Coordinates of C-alpha atoms in Angstrom, one line a residue:
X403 CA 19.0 -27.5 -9.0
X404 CA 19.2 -25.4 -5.6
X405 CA 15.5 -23.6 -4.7
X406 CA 15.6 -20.3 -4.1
X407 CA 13.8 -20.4 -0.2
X408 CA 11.5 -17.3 0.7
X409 CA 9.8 -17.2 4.3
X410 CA 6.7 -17.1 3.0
X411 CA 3.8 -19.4 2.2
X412 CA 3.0 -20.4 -1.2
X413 CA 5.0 -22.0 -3.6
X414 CA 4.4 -22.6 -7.5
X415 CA 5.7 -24.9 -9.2
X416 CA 6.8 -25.5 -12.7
X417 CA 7.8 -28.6 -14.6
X418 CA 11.0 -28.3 -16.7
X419 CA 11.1 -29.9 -20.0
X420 CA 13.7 -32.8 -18.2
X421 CA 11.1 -33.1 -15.8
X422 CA 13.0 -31.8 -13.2
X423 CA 10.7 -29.1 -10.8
X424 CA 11.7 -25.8 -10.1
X425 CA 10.1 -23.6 -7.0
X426 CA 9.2 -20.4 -7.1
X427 CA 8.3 -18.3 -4.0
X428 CA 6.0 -15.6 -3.8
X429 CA 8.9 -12.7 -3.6
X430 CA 7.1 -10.2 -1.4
X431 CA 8.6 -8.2 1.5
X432 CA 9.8 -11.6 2.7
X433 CA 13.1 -12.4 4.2
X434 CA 14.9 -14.7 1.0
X435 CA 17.8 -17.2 2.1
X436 CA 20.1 -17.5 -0.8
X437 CA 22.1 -20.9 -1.3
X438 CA 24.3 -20.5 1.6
X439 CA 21.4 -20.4 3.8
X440 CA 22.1 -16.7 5.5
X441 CA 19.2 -14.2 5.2
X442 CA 19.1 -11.2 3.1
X443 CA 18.2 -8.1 3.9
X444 CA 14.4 -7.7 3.7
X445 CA 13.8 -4.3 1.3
X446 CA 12.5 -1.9 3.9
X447 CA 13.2 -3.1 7.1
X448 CA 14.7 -1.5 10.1
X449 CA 15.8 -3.0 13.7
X450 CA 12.6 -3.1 16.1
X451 CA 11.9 0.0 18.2
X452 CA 9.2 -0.3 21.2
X453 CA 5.7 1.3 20.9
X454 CA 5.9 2.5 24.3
X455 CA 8.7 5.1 23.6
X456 CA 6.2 7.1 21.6
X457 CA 4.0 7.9 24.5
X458 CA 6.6 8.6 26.8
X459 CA 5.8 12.6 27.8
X460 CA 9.1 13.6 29.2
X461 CA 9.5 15.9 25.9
X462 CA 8.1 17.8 23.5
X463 CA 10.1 18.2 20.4
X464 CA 9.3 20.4 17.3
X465 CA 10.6 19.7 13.6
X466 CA 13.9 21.5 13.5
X467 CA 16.5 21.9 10.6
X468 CA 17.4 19.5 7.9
X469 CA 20.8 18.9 9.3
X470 CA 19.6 17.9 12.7
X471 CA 17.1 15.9 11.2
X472 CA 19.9 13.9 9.5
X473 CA 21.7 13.3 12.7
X474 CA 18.9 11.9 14.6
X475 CA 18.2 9.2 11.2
X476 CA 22.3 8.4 11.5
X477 CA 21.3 5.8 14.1
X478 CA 19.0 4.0 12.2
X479 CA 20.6 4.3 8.8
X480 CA 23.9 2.9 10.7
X481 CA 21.7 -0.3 11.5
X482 CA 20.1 -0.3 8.4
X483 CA 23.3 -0.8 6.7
X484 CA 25.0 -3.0 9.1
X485 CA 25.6 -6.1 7.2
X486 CA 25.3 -7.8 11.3
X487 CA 21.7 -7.0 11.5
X488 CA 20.8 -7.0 7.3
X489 CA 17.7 -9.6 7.6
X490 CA 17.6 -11.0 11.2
X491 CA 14.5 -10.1 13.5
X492 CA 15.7 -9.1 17.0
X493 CA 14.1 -11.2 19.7
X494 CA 13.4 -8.0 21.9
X495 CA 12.3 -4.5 21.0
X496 CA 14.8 -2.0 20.4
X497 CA 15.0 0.3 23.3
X498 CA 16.7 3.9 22.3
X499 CA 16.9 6.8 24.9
X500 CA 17.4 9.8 22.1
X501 CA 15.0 12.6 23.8
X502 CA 15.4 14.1 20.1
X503 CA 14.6 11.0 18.1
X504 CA 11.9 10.5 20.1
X505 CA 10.2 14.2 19.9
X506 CA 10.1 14.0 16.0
X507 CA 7.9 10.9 15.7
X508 CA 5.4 12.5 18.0
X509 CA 5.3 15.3 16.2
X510 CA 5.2 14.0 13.1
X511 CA 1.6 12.0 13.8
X512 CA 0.4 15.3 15.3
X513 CA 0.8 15.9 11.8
X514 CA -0.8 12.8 10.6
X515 CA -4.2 14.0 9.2
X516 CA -2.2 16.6 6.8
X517 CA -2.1 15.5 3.5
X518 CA 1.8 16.2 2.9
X519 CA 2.5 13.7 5.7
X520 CA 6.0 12.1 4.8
X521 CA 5.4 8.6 5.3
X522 CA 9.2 7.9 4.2
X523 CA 10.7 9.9 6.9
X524 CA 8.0 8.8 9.3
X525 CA 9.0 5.1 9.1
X526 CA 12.5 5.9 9.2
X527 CA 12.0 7.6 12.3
X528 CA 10.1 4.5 13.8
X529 CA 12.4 2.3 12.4
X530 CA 10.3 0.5 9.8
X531 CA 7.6 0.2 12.7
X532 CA 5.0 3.2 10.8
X533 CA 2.6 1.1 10.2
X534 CA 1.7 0.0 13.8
X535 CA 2.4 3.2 15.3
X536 CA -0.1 4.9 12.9
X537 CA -3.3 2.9 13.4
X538 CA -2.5 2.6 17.0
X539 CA -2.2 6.0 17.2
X540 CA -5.3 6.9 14.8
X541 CA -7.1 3.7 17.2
X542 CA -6.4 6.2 20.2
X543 CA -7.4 9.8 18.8
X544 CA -10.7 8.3 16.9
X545 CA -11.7 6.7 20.7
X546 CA -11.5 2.5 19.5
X547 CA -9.8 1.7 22.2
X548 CA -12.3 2.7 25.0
X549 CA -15.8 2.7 22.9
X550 CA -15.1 -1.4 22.0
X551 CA -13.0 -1.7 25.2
X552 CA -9.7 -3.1 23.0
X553 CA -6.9 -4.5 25.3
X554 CA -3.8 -1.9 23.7
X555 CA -1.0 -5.0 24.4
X556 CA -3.3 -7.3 22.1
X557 CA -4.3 -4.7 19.4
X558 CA -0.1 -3.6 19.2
X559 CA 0.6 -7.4 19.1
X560 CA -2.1 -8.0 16.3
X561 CA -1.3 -5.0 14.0
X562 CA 2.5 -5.8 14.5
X563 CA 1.9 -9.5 13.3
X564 CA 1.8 -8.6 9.6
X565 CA -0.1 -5.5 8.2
X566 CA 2.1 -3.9 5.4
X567 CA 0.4 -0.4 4.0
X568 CA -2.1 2.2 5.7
X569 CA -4.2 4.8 4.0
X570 CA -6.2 6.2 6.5
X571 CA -7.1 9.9 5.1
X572 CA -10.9 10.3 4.7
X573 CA -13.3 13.5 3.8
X574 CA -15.2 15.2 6.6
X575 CA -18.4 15.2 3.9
X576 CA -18.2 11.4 4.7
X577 CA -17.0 11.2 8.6
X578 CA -19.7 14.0 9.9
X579 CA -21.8 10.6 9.7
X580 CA -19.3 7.6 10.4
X581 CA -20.0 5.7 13.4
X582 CA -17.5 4.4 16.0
X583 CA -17.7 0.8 14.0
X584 CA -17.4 2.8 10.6
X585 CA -14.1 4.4 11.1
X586 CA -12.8 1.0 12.4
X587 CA -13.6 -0.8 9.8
X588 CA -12.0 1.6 7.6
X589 CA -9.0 1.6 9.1
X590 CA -8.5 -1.7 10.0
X591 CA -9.8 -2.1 6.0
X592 CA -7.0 0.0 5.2
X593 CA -4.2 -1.8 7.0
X594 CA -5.5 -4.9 6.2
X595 CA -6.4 -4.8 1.9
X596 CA -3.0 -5.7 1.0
X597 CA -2.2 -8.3 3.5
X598 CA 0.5 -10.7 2.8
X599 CA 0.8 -9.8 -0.5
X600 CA 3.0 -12.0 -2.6
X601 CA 4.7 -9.7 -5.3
X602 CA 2.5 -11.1 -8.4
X603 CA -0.9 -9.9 -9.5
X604 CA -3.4 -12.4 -10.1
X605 CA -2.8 -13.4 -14.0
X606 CA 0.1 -14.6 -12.4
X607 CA -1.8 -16.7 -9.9
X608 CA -4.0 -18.2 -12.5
X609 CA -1.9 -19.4 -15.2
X610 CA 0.7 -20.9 -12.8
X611 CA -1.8 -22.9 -11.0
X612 CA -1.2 -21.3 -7.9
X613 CA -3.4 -22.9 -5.4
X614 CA -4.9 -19.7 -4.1
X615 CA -6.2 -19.2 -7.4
X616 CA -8.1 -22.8 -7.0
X617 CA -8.9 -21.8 -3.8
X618 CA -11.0 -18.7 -4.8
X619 CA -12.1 -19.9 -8.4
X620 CA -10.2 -16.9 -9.8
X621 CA -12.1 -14.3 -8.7
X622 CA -11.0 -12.0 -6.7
X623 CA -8.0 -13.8 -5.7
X624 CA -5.8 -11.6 -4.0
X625 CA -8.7 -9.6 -2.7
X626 CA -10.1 -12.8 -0.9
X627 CA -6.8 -13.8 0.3
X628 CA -5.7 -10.7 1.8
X629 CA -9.3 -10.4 3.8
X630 CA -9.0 -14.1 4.9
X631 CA -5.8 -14.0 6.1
X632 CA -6.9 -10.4 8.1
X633 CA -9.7 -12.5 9.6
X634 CA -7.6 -15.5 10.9
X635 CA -5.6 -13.2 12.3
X636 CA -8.2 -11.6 14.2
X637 CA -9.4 -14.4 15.1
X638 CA -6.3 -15.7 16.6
X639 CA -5.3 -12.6 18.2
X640 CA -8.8 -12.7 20.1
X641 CA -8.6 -8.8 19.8
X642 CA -12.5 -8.8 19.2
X643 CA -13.7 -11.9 21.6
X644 CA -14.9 -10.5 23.9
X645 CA -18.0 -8.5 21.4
X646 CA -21.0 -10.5 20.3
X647 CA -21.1 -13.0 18.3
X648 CA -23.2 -11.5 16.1
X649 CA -21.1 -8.3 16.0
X650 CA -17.7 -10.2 15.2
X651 CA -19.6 -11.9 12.3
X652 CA -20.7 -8.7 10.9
X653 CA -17.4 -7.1 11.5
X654 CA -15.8 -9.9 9.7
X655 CA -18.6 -9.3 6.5
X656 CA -18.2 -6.2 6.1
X657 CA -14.3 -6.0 6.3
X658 CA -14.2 -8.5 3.2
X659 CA -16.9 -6.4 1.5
X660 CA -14.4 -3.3 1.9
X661 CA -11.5 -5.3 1.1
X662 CA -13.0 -6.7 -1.6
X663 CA -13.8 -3.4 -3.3
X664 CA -10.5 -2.6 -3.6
X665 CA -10.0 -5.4 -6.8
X666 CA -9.2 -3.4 -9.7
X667 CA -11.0 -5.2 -12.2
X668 CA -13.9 -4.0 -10.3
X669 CA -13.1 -0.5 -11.0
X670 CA -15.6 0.3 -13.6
X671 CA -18.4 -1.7 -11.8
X672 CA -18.1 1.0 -8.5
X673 CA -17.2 3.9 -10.7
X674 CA -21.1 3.4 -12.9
X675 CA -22.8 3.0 -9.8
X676 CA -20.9 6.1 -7.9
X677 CA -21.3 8.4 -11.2
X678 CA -25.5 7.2 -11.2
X679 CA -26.0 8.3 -7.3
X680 CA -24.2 11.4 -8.1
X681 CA -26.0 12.3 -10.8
X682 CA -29.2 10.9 -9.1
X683 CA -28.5 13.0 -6.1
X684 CA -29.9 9.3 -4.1
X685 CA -27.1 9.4 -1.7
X686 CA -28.4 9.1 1.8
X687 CA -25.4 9.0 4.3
X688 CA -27.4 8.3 7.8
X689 CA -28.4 5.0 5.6
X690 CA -25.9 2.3 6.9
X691 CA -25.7 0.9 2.8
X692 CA -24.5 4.3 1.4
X693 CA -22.6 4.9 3.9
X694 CA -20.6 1.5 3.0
X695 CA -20.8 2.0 -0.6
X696 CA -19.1 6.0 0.3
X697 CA -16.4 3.5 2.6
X698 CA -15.9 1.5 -0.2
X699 CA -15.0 4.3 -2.6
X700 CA -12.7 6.5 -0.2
X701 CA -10.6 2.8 0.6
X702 CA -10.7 2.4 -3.6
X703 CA -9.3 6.3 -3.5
X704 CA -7.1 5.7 -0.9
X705 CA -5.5 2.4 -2.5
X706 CA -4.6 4.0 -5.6
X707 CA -4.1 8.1 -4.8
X708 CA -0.7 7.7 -5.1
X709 CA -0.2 9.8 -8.1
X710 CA -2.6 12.7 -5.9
X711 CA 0.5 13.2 -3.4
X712 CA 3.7 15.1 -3.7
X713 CA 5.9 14.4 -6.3
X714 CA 8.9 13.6 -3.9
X715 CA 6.4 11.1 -2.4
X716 CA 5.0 10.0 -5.5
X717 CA 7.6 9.0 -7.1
X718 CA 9.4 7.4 -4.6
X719 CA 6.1 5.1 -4.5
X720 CA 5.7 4.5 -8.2
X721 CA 9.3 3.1 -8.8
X722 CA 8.5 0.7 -6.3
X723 CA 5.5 -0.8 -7.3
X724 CA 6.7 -0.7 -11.0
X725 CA 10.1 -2.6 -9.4
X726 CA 7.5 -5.1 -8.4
X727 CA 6.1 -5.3 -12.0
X728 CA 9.6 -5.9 -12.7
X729 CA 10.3 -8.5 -10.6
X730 CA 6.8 -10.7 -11.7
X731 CA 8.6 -10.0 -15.6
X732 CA 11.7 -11.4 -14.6
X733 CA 10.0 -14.5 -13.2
X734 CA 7.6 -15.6 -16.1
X735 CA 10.8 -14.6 -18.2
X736 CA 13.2 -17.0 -16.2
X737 CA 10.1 -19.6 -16.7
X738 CA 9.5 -19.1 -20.7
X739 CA 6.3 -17.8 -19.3
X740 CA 4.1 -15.2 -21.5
X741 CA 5.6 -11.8 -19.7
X742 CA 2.5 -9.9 -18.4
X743 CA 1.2 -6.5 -19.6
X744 CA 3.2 -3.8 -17.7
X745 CA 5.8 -5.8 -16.4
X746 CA 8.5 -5.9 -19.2
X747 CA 11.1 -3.7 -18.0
X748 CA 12.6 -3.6 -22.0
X749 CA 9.7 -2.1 -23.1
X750 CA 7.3 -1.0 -20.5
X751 CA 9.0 2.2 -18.9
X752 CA 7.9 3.4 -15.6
X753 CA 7.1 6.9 -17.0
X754 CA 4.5 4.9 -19.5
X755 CA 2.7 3.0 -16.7
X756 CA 2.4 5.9 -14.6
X757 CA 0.8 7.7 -17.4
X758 CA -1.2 5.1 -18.2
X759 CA -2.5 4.3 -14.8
X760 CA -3.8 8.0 -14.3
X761 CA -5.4 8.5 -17.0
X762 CA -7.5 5.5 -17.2
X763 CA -7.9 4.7 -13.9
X764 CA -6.9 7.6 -11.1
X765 CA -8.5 10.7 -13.0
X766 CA -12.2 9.5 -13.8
X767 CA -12.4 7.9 -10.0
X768 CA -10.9 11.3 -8.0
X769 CA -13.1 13.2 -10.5
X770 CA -16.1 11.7 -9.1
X771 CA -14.5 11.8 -5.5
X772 CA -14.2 15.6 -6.0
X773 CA -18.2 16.0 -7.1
X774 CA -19.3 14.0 -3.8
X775 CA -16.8 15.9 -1.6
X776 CA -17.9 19.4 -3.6
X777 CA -14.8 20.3 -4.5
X778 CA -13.0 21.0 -1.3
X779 CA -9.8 22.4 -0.7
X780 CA -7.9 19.0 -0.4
X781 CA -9.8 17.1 -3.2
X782 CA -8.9 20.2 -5.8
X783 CA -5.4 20.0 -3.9
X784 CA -5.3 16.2 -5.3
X785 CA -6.5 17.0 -8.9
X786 CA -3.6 19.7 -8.9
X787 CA -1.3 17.0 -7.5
X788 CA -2.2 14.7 -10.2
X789 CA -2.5 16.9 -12.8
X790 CA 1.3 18.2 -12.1
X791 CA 2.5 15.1 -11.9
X792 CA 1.0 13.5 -15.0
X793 CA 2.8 16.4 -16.4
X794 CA 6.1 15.4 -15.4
X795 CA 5.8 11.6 -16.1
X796 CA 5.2 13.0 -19.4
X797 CA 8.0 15.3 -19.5
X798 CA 9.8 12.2 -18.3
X799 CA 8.5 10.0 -21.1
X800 CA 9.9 12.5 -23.6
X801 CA 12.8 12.9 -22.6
X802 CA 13.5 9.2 -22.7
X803 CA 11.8 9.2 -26.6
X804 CA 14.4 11.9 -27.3
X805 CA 17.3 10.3 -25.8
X806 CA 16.1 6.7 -27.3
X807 CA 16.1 9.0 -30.9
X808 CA 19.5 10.6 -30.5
X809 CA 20.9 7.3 -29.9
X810 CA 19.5 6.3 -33.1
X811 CA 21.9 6.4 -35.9
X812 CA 19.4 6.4 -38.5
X813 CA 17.7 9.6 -36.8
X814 CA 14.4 7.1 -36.9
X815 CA 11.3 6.7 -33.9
X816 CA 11.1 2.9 -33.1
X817 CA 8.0 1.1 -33.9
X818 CA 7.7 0.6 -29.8
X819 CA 8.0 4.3 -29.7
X820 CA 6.1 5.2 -32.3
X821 CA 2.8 2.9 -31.5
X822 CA 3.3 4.5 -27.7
X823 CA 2.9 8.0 -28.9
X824 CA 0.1 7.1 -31.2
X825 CA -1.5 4.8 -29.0
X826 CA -2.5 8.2 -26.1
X827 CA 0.1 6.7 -23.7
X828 CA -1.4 3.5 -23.1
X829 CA 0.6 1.2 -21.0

């Protein structure tokens, strides 16, 4: 039997029945060579642009209409969809001369602190390179660079190596008293908490044997992984040798204390102890241990606010994550594995999890969020946000119970159906 081949550490293993082992890679946003040994194109990825074309100053361009915005993205969908460039890593940057091009991605992260930034047109624009032009950017404004005198080449080269999401939006209630170190933590927190990710949640890990799940006794799993593999690239990059010992030590600690927040199993443990210092009124921000705790929560917001942004936005994001629960179903299916909770694509619709994933676990955190930030504009824009689009996942849902009915001969509700609707919309 041929191995399915992923560019990715990792690989689980199963024993068949005739003895025979089967691998399984960790299907992330890897490159995959199929069985005639030519890559596939990696879901999201664009040709290479250089950093440097973003700070060139020969132009200033504004935002203009939809149709000219669709020209300047022709070039990069045309490569996109290339079948000669599907999956293969250029060896050199990208170098593109469009004036135009280039005037929309500055302006865009002009635009970055808004909170109806498009991060979808934003990476298409830098040609899947967002993520790295975002902190390096929000590195710049926030003064990183100069205050713990970063070398720019190194920090690109380190945040280029394999950093996959950024959330970097934070209340001014919290950043009147962030420090210098603070805000980098956070973002490099941010960046980092999702780290080589491998496309399976950690009940995956664990009953597959995986060895990361040996590795960190099951606890925390993911969490630990993502934070070690942050520091050892740090550490190879050499971005922060040239600090104190002492400093890069505590760096290190407290990046794997924010990291490590964002495990959702811990959700209720940070929720009790965020609703008891609000209620308590205890909260001392100029107190470096608040203020982490406060760091912890906004990164735990920021992870999960998804369903607090636009609906174009929103939705675009939740497909994707539930095409990930998907995938993990498919696996343990394919393996006569027990399918896990939320990843049965038969009977776990993405309207279902969505609801189910905001009301138990988006609400009651950005409720609290909202009584430490006092209810400011954007934190009561975020509850309407969510609000809405609860609204329509469950106009969504119903629809789909309704279509599901009429195609019912016998004019009965399912007993999947009928347990769902009974059940509050639990997932």
């Amino acid at each position: 039997m041929s191995c399915l081949m992923v560019e990715r550490c990792g690989e689980i293993s199963f024993d068949s029945p005739d003895q025979n082992a089967k691998c399984v890679c960790m299907l992330g946003d890897a490159r995959v060579r199929g069985q005639t040994g030519v890559l596939s194109e990696r879901r999201g990825s664009y040709p290479f642009i250089d950093f440097r074309l973003l700070n060139n100053t020969t132009h200033s361009g504004e935002i203009g209409t939809k149709k000219k915005v669709k020209r300047l993205l022709s070039f990069q969908r045309y490569f996109h969809a290339s079948r000669l460039l599907r999956g293969i890593v250029p060896q050199a940057s990208l170098y593109l001369l469009d004036e135009d091009y280039l005037g929309q991605a500055r302006h865009m992260l002009s635009k970055v602190g808004m909170w109806d930034f498009d991060i979808f047109l934003f990476d298409r624009l830098t040609n899947g390179n967002s993520l790295v032009t975002l902190l390096c950017h929000l590195f710049n404004v926030h003064g990183l660079i100069h205050h713990f005198q970063l070398d720019m080449v190194t920090l690109h080269r380190f945040l280029g190596k394999s950093f996959l999401q950024l959330y970097h939006q934070r209340h001014f209630t919290l950043a009147n008293f962030l420090t210098p170190l603070d805000i980098m933590l956070g973002l490099l927190a941010a960046a980092a908490h999702d780290v080589d990710h491998p496309g399976v949640n950690q009940p995956f890990l664990i009953k597959t044997n995986h060895h990361l799940a040996s590795l960190y006794q099951n606890v925390s799993v993911l969490e630990n992984h993502h934070w070690r593999s942050t520091i050892g690239m740090l550490r190879e990059s050499r971005l922060l040798a040239h600090l104190p010992k002492e400093m890069t030590q505590d760096i290190e600690q407290q990046l794997g204390s924010l990291i490590l927040a964002t495990d959702i199993n811990r959700q209720n443990e940070f929720l009790t102890r965020l609703k008891a210092h609000l209620e308590n009124k205890d909260l001392r921000l100029e107190d470096a241990p608040d203020r982490h705790f406060m760091l912890q929560i906004a990164l735990k917001c920021a992870d999960i606010c998804n369903p607090c942004r636009l609906w174009q936005m929103s939705k675009q994001w939740s497909e994707r994550v539930c095409e990930e629960f998907y995938r993990q179903g498919d696996l343990e299916q394919k393996f006569e594995l027990e399918i896990s909770p939320l990843c049965n694509q038969q009977k776990d619709s993405i309207p279902t999890i969505q609801i189910g994933f905001i009301t138990y676990i988006v609400e009651p955190l950005f409720e609290e969020w909202a009584r430490f930030t006092g209810d400011t504009p954007l934190s009561e824009n975020m509850l309407s946000h969510l609000r809405r689009n609860k609204a329509k996942w469950r106009s969504l849902l119903h629809k789909q119970h309704s279509s599901s009915r009429s195609n019912d001969h016998s004019g009965q509700v399912t007993e999947n159906e009928e347990q769902t609707l009974n059940e509050g919309d639990i997932p």
